[in-house]
Coordinates of C-alpha atoms in Angstrom, one line a residue:
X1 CA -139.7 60.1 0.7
X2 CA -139.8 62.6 -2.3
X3 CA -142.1 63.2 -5.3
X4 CA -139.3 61.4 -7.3
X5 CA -140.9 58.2 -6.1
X6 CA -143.8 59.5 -7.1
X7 CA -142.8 60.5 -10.4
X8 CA -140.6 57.4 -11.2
X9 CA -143.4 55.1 -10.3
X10 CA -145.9 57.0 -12.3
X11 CA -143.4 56.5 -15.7
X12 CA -143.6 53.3 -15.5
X13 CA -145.0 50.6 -18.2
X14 CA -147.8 48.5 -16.9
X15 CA -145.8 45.3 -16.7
X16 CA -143.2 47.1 -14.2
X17 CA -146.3 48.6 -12.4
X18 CA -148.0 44.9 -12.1
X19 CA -144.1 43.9 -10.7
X20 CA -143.9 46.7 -8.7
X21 CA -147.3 46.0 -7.0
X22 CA -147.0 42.5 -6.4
X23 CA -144.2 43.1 -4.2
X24 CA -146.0 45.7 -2.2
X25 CA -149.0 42.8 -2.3
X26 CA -146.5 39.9 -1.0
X27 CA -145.0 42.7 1.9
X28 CA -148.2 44.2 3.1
X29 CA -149.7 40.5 2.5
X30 CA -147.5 39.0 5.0
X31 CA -147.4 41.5 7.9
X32 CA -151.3 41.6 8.0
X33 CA -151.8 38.1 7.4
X34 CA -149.7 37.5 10.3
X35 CA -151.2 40.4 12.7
X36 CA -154.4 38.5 11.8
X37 CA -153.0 35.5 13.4
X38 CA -151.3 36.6 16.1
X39 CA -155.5 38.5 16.8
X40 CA -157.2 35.0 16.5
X41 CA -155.1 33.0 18.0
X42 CA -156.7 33.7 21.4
X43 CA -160.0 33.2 19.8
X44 CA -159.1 29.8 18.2
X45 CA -157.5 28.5 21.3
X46 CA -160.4 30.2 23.5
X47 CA -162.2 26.8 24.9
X48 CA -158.4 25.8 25.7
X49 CA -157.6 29.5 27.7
X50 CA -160.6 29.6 29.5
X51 CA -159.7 26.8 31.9
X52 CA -156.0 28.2 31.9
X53 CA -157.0 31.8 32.8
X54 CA -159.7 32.0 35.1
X55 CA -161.5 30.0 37.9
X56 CA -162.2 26.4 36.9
X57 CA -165.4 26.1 39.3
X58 CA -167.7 27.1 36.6
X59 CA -166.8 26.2 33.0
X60 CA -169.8 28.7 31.5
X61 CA -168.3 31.5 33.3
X62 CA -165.2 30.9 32.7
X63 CA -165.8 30.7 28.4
X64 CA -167.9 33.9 29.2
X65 CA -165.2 35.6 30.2
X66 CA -162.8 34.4 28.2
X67 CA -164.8 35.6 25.2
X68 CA -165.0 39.1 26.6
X69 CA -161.6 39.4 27.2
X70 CA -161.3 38.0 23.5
X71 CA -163.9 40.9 22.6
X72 CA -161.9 43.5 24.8
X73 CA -159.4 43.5 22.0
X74 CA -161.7 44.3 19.6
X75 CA -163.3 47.0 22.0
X76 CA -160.3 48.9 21.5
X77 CA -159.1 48.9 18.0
X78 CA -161.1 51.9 17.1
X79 CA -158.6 54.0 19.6
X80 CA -155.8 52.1 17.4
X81 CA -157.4 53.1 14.3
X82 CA -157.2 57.1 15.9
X83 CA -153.4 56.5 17.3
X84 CA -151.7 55.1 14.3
X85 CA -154.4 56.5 11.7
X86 CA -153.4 60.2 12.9
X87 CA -149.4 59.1 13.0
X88 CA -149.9 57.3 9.1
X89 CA -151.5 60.8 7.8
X90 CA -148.9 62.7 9.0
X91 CA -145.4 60.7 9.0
X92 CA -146.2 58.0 6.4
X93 CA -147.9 54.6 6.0
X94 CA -144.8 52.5 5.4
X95 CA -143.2 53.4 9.3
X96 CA -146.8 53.5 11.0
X97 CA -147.6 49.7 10.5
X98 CA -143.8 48.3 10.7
X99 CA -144.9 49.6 14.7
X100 CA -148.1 48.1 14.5
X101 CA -146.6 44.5 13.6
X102 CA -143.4 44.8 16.3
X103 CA -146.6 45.8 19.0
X104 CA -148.7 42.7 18.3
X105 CA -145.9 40.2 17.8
X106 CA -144.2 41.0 21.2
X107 CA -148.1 40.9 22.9
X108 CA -149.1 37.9 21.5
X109 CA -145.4 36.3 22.4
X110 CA -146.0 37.2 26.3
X111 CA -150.1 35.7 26.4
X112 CA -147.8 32.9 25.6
X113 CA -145.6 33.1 28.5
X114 CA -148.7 34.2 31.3
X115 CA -148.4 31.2 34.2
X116 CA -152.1 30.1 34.7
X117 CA -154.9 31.0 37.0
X118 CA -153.6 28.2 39.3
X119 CA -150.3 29.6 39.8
X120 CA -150.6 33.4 40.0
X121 CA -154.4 33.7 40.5
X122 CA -156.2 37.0 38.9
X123 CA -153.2 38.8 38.0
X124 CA -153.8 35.9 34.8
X125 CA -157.0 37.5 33.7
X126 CA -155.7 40.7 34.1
X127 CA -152.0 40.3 32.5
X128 CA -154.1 38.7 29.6
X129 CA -156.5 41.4 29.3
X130 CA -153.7 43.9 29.2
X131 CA -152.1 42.3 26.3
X132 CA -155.1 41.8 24.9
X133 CA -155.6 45.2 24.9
X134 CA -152.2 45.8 23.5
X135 CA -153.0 43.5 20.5
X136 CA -156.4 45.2 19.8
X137 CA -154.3 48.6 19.5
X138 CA -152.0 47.5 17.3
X139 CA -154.4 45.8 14.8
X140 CA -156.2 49.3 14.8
X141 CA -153.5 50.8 13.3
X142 CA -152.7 48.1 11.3
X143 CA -155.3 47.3 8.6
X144 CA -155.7 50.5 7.3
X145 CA -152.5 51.0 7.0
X146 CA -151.9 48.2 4.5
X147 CA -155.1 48.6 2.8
X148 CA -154.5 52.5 2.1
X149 CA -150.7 51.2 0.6
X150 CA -151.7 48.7 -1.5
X151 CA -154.7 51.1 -3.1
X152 CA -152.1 53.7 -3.4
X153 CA -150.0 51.9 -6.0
X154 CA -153.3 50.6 -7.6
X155 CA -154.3 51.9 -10.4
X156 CA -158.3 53.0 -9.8
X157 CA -159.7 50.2 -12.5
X158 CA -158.0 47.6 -10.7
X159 CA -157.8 48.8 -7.4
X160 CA -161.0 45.9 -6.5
X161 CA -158.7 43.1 -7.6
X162 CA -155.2 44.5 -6.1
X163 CA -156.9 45.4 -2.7
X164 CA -158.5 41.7 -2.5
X165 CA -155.3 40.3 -1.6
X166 CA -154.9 42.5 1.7
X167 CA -158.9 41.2 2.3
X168 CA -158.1 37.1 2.2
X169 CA -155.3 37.6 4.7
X170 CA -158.2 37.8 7.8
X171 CA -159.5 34.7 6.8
X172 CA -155.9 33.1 6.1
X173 CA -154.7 34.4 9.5
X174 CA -157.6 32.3 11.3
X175 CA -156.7 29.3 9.2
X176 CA -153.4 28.9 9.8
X177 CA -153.9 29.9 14.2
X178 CA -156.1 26.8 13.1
X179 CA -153.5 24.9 11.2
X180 CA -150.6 25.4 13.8
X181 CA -153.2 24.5 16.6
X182 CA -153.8 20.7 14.7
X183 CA -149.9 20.5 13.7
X184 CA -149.2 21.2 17.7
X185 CA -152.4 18.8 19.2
X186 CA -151.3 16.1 16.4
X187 CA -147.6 16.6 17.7
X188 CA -148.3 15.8 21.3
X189 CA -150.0 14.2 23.5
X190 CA -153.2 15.6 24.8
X191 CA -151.6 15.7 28.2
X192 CA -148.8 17.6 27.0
X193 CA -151.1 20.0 25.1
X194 CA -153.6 20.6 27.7
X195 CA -150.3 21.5 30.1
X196 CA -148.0 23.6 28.0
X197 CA -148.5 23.0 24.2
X198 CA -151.3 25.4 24.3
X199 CA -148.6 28.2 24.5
X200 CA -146.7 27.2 21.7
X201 CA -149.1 28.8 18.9
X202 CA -148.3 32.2 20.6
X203 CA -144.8 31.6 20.8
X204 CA -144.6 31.0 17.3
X205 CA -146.0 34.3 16.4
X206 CA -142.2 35.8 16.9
X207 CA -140.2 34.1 14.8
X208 CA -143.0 35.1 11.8
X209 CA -143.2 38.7 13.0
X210 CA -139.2 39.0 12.7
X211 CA -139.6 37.9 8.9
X212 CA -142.0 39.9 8.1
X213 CA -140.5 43.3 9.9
X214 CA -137.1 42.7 7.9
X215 CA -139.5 42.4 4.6
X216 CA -141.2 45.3 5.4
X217 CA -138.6 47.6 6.7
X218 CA -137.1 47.5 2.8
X219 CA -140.5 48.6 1.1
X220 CA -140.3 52.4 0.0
X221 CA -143.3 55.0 0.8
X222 CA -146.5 54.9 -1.3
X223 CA -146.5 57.1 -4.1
X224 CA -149.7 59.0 -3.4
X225 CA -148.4 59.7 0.2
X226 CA -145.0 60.5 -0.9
X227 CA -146.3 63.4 -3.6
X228 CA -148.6 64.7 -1.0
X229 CA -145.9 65.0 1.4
X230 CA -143.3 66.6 -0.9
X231 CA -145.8 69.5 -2.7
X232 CA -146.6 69.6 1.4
X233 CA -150.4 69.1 1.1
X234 CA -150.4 66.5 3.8
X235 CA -152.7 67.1 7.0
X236 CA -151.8 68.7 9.9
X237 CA -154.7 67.6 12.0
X238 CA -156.4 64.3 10.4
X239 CA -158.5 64.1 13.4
X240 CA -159.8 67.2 13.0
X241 CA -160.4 67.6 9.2
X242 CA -161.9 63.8 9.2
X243 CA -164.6 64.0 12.3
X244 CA -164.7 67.8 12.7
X245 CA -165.4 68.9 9.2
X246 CA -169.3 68.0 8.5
X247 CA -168.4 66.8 4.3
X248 CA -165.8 64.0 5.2
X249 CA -167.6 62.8 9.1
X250 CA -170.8 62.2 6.9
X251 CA -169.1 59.7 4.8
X252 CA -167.5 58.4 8.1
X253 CA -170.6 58.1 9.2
X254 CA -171.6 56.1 5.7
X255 CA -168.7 53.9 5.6
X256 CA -169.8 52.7 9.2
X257 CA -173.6 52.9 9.2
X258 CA -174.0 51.5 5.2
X259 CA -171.0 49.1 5.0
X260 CA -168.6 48.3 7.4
X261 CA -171.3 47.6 10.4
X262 CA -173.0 44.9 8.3
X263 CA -169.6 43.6 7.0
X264 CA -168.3 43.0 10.5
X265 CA -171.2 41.0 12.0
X266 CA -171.2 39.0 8.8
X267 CA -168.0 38.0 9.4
X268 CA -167.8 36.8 12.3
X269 CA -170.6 35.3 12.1
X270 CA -170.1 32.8 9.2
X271 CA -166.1 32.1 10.7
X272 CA -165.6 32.6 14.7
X273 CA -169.4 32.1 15.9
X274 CA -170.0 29.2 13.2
X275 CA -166.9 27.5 15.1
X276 CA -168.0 28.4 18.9
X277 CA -171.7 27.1 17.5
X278 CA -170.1 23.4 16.2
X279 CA -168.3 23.3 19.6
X280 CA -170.4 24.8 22.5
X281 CA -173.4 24.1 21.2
X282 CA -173.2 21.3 18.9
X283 CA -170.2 19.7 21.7
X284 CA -168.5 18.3 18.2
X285 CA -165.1 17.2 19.2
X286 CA -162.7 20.4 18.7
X287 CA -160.5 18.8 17.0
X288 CA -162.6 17.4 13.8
X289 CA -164.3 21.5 14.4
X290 CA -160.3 22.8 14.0
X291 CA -160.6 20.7 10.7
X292 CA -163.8 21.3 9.7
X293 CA -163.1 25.0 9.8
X294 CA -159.6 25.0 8.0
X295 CA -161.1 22.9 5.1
X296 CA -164.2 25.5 4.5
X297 CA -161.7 28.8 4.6
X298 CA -159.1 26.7 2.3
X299 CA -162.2 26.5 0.2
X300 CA -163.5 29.9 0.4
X301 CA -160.7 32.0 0.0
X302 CA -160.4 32.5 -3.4
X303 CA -163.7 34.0 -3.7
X304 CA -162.1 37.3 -1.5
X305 CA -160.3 37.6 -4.9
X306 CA -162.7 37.4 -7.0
X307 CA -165.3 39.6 -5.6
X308 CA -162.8 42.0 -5.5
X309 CA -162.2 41.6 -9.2
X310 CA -165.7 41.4 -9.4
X311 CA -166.4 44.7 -7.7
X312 CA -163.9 46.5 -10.4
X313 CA -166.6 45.5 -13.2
X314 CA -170.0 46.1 -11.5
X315 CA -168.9 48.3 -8.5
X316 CA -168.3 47.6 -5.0
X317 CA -171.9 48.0 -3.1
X318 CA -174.0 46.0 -5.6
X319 CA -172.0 42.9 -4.2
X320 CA -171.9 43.7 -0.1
X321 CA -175.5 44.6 0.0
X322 CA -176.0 41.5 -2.0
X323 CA -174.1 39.7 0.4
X324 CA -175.7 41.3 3.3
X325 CA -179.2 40.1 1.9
X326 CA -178.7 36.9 1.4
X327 CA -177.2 36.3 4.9
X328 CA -179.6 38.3 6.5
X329 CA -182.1 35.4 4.6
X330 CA -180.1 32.2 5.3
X331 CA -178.8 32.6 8.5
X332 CA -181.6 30.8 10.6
X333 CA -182.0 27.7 7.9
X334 CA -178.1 27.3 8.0
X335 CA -177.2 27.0 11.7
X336 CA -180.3 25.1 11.7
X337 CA -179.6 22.5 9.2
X338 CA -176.5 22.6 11.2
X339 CA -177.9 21.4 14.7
X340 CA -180.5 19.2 13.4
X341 CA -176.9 17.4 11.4
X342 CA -176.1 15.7 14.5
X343 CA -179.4 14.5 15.1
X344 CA -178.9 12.4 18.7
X345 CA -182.4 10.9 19.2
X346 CA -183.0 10.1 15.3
X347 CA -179.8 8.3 15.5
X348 CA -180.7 6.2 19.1
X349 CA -184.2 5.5 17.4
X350 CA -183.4 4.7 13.4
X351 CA -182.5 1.1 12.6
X352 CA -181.8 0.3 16.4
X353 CA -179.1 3.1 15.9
X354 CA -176.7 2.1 18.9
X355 CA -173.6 -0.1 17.7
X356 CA -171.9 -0.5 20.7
X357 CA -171.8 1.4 24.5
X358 CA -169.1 1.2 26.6
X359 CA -168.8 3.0 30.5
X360 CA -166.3 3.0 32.6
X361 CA -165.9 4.8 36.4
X362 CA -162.8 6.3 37.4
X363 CA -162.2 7.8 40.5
X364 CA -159.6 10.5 41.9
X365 CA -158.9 11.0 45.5
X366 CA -159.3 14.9 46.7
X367 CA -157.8 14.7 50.2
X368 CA -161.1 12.5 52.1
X369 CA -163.2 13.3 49.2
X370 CA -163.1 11.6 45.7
X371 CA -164.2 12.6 41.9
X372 CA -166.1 10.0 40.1
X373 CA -165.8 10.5 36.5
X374 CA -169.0 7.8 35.0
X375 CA -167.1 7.9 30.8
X376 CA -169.4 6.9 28.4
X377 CA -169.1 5.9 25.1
X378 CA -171.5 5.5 22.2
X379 CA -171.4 4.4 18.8
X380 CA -173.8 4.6 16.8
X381 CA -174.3 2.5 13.2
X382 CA -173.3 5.3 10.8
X383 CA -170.0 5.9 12.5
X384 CA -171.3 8.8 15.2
X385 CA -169.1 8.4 18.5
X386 CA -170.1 9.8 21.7
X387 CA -168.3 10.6 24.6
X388 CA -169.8 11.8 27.6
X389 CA -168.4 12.4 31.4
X390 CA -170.0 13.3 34.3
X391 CA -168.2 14.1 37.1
X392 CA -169.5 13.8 40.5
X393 CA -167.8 15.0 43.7
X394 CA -168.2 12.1 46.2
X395 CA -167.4 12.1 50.5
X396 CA -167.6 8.7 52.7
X397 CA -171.0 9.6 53.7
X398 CA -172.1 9.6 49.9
X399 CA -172.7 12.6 47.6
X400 CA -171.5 15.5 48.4
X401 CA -174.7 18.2 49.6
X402 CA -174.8 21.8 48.5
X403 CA -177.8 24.2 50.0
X404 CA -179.2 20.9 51.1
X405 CA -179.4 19.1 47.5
X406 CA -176.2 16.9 46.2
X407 CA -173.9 18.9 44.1
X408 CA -174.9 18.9 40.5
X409 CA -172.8 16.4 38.2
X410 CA -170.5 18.4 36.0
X411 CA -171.1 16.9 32.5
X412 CA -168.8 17.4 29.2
X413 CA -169.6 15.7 25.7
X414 CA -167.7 15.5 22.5
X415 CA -169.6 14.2 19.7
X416 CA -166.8 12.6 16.9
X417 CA -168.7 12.8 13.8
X418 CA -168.8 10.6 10.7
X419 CA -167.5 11.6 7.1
X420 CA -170.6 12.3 5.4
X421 CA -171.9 14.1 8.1
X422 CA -168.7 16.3 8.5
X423 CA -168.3 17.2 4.5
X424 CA -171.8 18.3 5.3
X425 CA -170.8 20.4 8.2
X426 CA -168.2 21.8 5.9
X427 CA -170.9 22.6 3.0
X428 CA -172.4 24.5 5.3
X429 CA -169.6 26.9 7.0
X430 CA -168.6 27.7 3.5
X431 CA -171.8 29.1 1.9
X432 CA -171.5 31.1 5.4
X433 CA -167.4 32.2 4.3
X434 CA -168.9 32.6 0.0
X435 CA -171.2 35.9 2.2
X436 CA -168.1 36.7 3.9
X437 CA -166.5 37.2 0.8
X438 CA -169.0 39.3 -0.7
X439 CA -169.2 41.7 1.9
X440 CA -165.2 41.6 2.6
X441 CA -163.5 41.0 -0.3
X442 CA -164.2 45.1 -2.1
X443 CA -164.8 46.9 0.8
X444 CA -161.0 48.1 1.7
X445 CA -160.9 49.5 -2.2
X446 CA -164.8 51.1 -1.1
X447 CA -163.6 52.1 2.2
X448 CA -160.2 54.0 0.6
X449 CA -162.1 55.7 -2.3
X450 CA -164.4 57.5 0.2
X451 CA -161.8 59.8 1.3
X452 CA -158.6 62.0 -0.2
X453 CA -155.2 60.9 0.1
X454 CA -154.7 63.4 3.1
X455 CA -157.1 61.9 5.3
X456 CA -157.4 58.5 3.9
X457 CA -155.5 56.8 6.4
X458 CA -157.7 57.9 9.9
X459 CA -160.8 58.4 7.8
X460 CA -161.3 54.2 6.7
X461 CA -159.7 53.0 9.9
X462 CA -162.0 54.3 12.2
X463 CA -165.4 53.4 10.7
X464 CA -163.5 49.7 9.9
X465 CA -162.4 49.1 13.0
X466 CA -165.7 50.2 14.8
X467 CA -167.9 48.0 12.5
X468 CA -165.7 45.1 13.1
X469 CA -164.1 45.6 16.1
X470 CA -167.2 46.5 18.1
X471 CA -170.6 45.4 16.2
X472 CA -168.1 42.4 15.1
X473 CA -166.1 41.4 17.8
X474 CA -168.7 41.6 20.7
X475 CA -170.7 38.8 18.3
X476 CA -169.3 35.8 19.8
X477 CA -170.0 37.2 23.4
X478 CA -174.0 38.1 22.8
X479 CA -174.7 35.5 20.6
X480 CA -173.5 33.4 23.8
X481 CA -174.9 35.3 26.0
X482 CA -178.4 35.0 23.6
X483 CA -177.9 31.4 23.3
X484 CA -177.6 30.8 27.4
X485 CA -180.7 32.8 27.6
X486 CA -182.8 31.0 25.1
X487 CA -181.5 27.6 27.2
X488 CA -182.2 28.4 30.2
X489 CA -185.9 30.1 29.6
X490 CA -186.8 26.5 27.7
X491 CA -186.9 27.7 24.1
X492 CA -187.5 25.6 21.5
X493 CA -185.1 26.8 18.8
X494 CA -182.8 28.0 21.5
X495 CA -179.7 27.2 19.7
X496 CA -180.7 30.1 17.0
X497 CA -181.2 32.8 19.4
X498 CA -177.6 33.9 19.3
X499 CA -178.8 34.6 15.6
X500 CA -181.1 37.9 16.1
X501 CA -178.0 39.6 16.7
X502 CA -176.0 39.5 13.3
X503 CA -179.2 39.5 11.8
X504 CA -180.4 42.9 13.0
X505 CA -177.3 44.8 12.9
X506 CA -176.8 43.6 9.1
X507 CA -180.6 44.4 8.2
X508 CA -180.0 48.2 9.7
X509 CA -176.7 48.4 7.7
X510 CA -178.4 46.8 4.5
X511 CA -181.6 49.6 4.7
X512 CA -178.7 52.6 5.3
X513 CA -176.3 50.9 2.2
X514 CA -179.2 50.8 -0.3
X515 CA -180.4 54.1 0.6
X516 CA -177.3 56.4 1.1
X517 CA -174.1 54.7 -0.6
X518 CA -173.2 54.7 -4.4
X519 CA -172.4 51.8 -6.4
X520 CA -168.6 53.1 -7.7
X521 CA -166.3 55.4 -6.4
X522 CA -163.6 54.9 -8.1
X523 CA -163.3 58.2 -9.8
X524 CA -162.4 59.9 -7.1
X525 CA -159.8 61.3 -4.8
X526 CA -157.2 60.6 -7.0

């Protein structure tokens, strides 16, 4: 790529610009949007994979681990963010994240293809962690690669609004995992899911990677990184110049400590740990969460947009820290309000709540041995339904005894909510996806104005990808962890525990943001 580009780009009229950019929009759009999908896929389907991919024996476990290897791909996509930041400084942003899309499609296609624990015992976990892995490299790489094209052809007083549209694809990637996940359950039966249709989601993944790599593969070189590269002012060593020189690792440091920290725990907090919270903990069936969850990012989207637009008019940090504040507030009240929704003993008491119960025993045979599944089903007067079974393992001389007691019962309950209850459910997630907007939907045009053109590209990634790949990503593991914790030593609000984390690594980034970061940037670099 030449500075002709350059040059022909920058003698354009506006309304060939505002053509111009929409197609780099709809290209960079797509890729991302889909990269995001192909990342939260795993996390959408992780109640599903965590009796696939490890030991069945004990279900906590099992979802413990399954988050962590879900967190593992987070864990890494700071070393992405060095790899392909490095290779999109020096050779170009356009080739960098056609690699980055080809990496995750193919890793996400082969989770798909992983026989389970059953079949090939550990070497599951550990072919799933390794593509994991893979995935969490590739999305590294990926994100600031877009981010840093579409803010090159922006021009600075829009650069909020264009950049906006790169920010809503995170949230669209989850809803559709979420979408495809419903359009596979509703196609089959649940036997048929819980056997193999659980794979399909992945599998899919390909055929929307191909699309978008042909799409991509026509787009030219942005016109920033093209002039840099032609008057040969590009860097030689990005590494070096952005984390050894003291002027640009300070606002590395910035864009982590005072923004992108506080972003990341925010949101996964009001999308990924607001769905684990309405399944693990409020045992809503996961099919009405799946819903539930699709209808409050449908709703929420928009408003990526318009802070973004927003930001261009009253500058980028007044509206994160704002956002930031008020979650760091409303947190508690919310997931709260939440629990307290599906209100079990209120409903048995009210009005002679119970409608109807129904229980029935079935029993499997285990070799001598047999499985007693007690299913029970209550409905309650406003439409609540119940269903809880407890399995108990059961010999010819009775129970069956472990460390001289008889072995637990192994008990599972989806609650099926009613309407009025759910809309309220869905009220709720999305005042939790209006913060994520705030926080998410101007920080790539933030993050790119903090640093030159020649050093853009490793400089954003990094910070990005550690604020939401670590302090982010590891969110649904503590607050699970915190959660257990609070259980087990018989708190009272247990259920909020998991909260303290988001809340304290927003409140540090909040006191940093306010102190040390400025309100516009967008004068700069450029």
């Amino acid at each position: 790529m030449s500075e002709q580009h350059h040059d022909v780009y920058e003698n354009m009229t506006d309304k060939q610009k505002n053509r111009t950019i929409w197609s780099v929009i709809t290209a960079s759009s797509l890729g991302t949007l889909i990269e995001w999908y192909d990342f939260y896929i795993f996390g959408s389907l992780a109640v599903v994979l965590a009796t696939k991919f490890f030991p069945a024996d004990n279900p906590t476990a099992a979802f413990l681990s399954t988050l962590a290897t879900f967190a593992a791909g987070f864990v890494v996509r700071p070393f992405g963010a060095l790899f392909f930041g490095r290779l999109g400084d020096i050779i170009g942003r356009k080739y960098t994240f056609l690699v980055t899309l080809l990496i995750m499609g193919f890793s996400t296609f082969l989770i798909g293809c992983i026989p389970g624990y059953e079949t090939i015992g550990f070497m599951a976990p550990v072919l799933v962690l390794i593509l994991r892995l893979l995935q969490g490299l590739a999305l590294g790489g990926e994100y600031g690669g877009a981010a840093t094209y579409v803010a090159e052809y922006s021009q600075p007083h829009r650069r909020g609004y264009w950049t906006s549209w790169i920010q809503t694809t995170a949230t669209a990637g989850l809803f559709i995992s979420l979408i495809v996940i419903l359009i596979t359950k509703n196609t089959l039966s649940a036997e048929e899911f819980d056997s193999w249709g659980w794979r399909v989601p992945f599998w899919i993944s390909i055929l929307m990677v191909g699309v978008s790599y042909f799409i991509r593969k026509n787009m030219k070189e942005s016109p920033l990184f093209a002039k840099a590269k032609s008057e040969g002012k590009t860097s030689k060593n990005p590494l070096k110049e952005s984390f050894g020189n003291k002027f640009n690792f300070k606002f590395v440091l910035l864009a982590l400590f005072g923004a992108a920290m506080g972003q990341g725990v925010i949101w996964y907090t009001g999308q990924f740990y607001a769905m684990s919270f309405l399944q693990k903990v409020m045992n809503i069936n996961s099919m009405q969460v799946d819903y539930l969850m699709a209808t409050a990012l449908l709703m929420g989207t928009p408003f990526f947009v318009f802070f973004g637009w927003l930001s261009d008019k009253i500058g980028r940090k007044a509206i994160m820290m704002t956002g930031m504040l008020v979650a760091i507030l409303a947190y508690r009240p919310i997931y709260d309000a939440m629990y307290k929704s599906v209100n079990i003993e209120a409903k048995t008491v009210a009005d002679n709540g119970i409608k109807e119960t129904r229980v029935a025993a079935i029993h499997k045979s285990i070799a001598t041995d047999s499985l007693i599944t007690f299913h029970k089903e209550t409905i309650f007067t406003d439409g609540t339904l119940i269903k809880k079974d407890s399995i108990v393992h059961w010999s010819a001389a009775g129970p069956v005894m472990k460390d001289g007691k008889a072995e637990e019962p192994k008990v599972s309950t989806a609650i099926t909510l009613n309407n009025d209850t759910r809309w309220y459910l869905v009220f709720l997630v999305f005042i939790q996806v209006i913060f994520v907007t705030m926080v998410y939907g101007p920080i790539a045009a933030f993050l790119v104005e903090m640093f030159p053109v020649r050093i853009r590209y490793t400089s954003m990634s990094l910070p990005y990808h550690i604020g939401n790949g670590v302090f982010g990503g590891l969110l649904p593991a503590v607050a699970t962890y915190l959660v257990t914790s609070g259980k087990d030593a018989g708190h009272a609000t247990w259920y909020l525990e998991g909260l303290w984390y988001p809340i304290g690594v927003a409140a540090v980034c909040l006191v940093i943001g306010l102190i040390y970061l400025k309100n516009k940037n967008n004068n700069i670099h450029d």
